[in-house]
Amino acid sequence: MIKRSIMIATGSYLPERVVTNEELCAWVNTSDNWIRQRTGIRQRHFADDKELTSHLAIKAARHALEMAKIDAKVIDLIVVATTTPDDTFPATATKVQKELGAFNGAAFDIQAVCAGFIYAIAVADNFLKAGQGSTALVIGAETFSRLLDWKDRTTCVLFGDGAGAVLLRVIDANSKDSWGVLSTHLHTDGCKRDILYVDGGPSATKTVGHVRMNGKEVFRHAVSKLSSVIDESLEANGLSPNDIDWLIPHQANQRIIDSIINRMKIPTEKVLVSIARHANTSAASLPLALDEAVRDGRVCAGHLLLLSAIGGGLAWGAGVVRFGIPVHSWCYSK
Ligand code: ACO
């Protein structure tokens, strides 16, 4: 027998305020046409001033707990992937733990920017497989709007706020059972730090800072690195693109997604895309797209998912997951 982390439920939350490209034109020198043609984005959600990353994370977590019909007390591990924590310390995950009353384990944040959710899944999966707990809550949550420089039109039109969550539960599985997180693949290249970063931080500048980006370089690396990590994860599982039910790519730019799927020969019908409505929500992008598709019935139990993301660092990664609960292993009680 081996241990597998199965994905038992998803949840998400988007702030109420929707800002369309047209509305953005009131304070940014841009146009709906430019944004849509270059990125595919039509609108984004922005948190209001009093709405913090932890608020978004807690709402997404509650949404997932309701779907799983489990009590927060069974959670052994909370991992929040975020680039926009409420405070420099302690971790945003500690607020999530407090509000949910999930006091039976550890809670911490992970910082891998837009790749944060894949990194968080990999960490939680490895904790569970190592026997350090039975149930993990993994959240990607961002108030990325706080990092935007409204005078830099090449970046401020690209991002939005939101949160998504998944619950992982460990099971004893037959080594041939292919349910749950089947593999994760993480990469970082610190030499590319300067093509996408925030020009602030408590140690370097004592300020929060704003997003700075060399868009063309990020685009080039995103296409090549995501294509290569998708290949790597297919090969590791002996799969071809045809075996995948859904590719869930990081929602950064429709043109990046199109370039990858053309290169990998993955049909568009198998790709979850929410960029037009959510814009780039960084660590929240994958769980938001996943939860939406689970709730509208596109993603079903037994579907094979390939998730992939890249962000500042550069940090990138992918994960192969057979979604849902294998019937014979149903067991929520602790
Ligand atoms: N509205 C109108 N015009 C604009 C805007 C805007 N918001 N931003 C830039 N322009 C203008 C520029 O000033 C320039 O004008 P010029 O030719 O008169 O000088 C022109 O548009 C072209 O600018 P470029 O920067 O060359 O535009 P490009 O075609 O490279 O597109 C973009 C920019 C969309 C940022 C692209 O480089 C890109 O998608 N890069 C990927 C970056 C990305 O997705 N980042 C997300 C974060 S990282 C991640 O999540 C992976």
Tab-separated table of C-alpha atoms in Angstrom, residues 18 22 112 114 116-117 153 172 205 217 220 231 239 242 246 286 291 296 299 316 322:
chain	number	residue	atom	x	y	z
A	18	VAL	CA	-15.939	44.044	-10.638
A	22	GLU	CA	-13.795	50.268	-19.821
A	112	ALA	CA	6.142	31.434	-4.884
A	114	CYS	CA	1.909	32.919	-9.352
A	116	GLY	CA	2.440	29.469	-5.220
A	117	PHE	CA	-0.568	27.160	-5.443
A	153	ARG	CA	-0.109	50.704	-17.695
A	172	ASP	CA	-3.960	4.188	1.792
A	205	THR	CA	13.355	49.197	1.205
A	217	GLU	CA	10.843	38.246	-21.400
A	220	ARG	CA	8.952	34.044	-23.630
A	231	ASP	CA	5.955	17.541	-20.881
A	239	LEU	CA	0.766	9.876	-20.164
A	242	ASN	CA	-4.769	12.797	-24.980
A	246	TRP	CA	-8.378	19.060	-18.277
A	286	LEU	CA	-5.505	27.789	-10.501
A	291	ASP	CA	-13.481	25.429	-8.324
A	296	ASP	CA	-20.503	23.938	-13.020
A	299	VAL	CA	-14.605	18.762	-13.799
A	316	TRP	CA	7.228	27.339	-12.023
A	322	ARG	CA	-6.968	12.459	-10.513
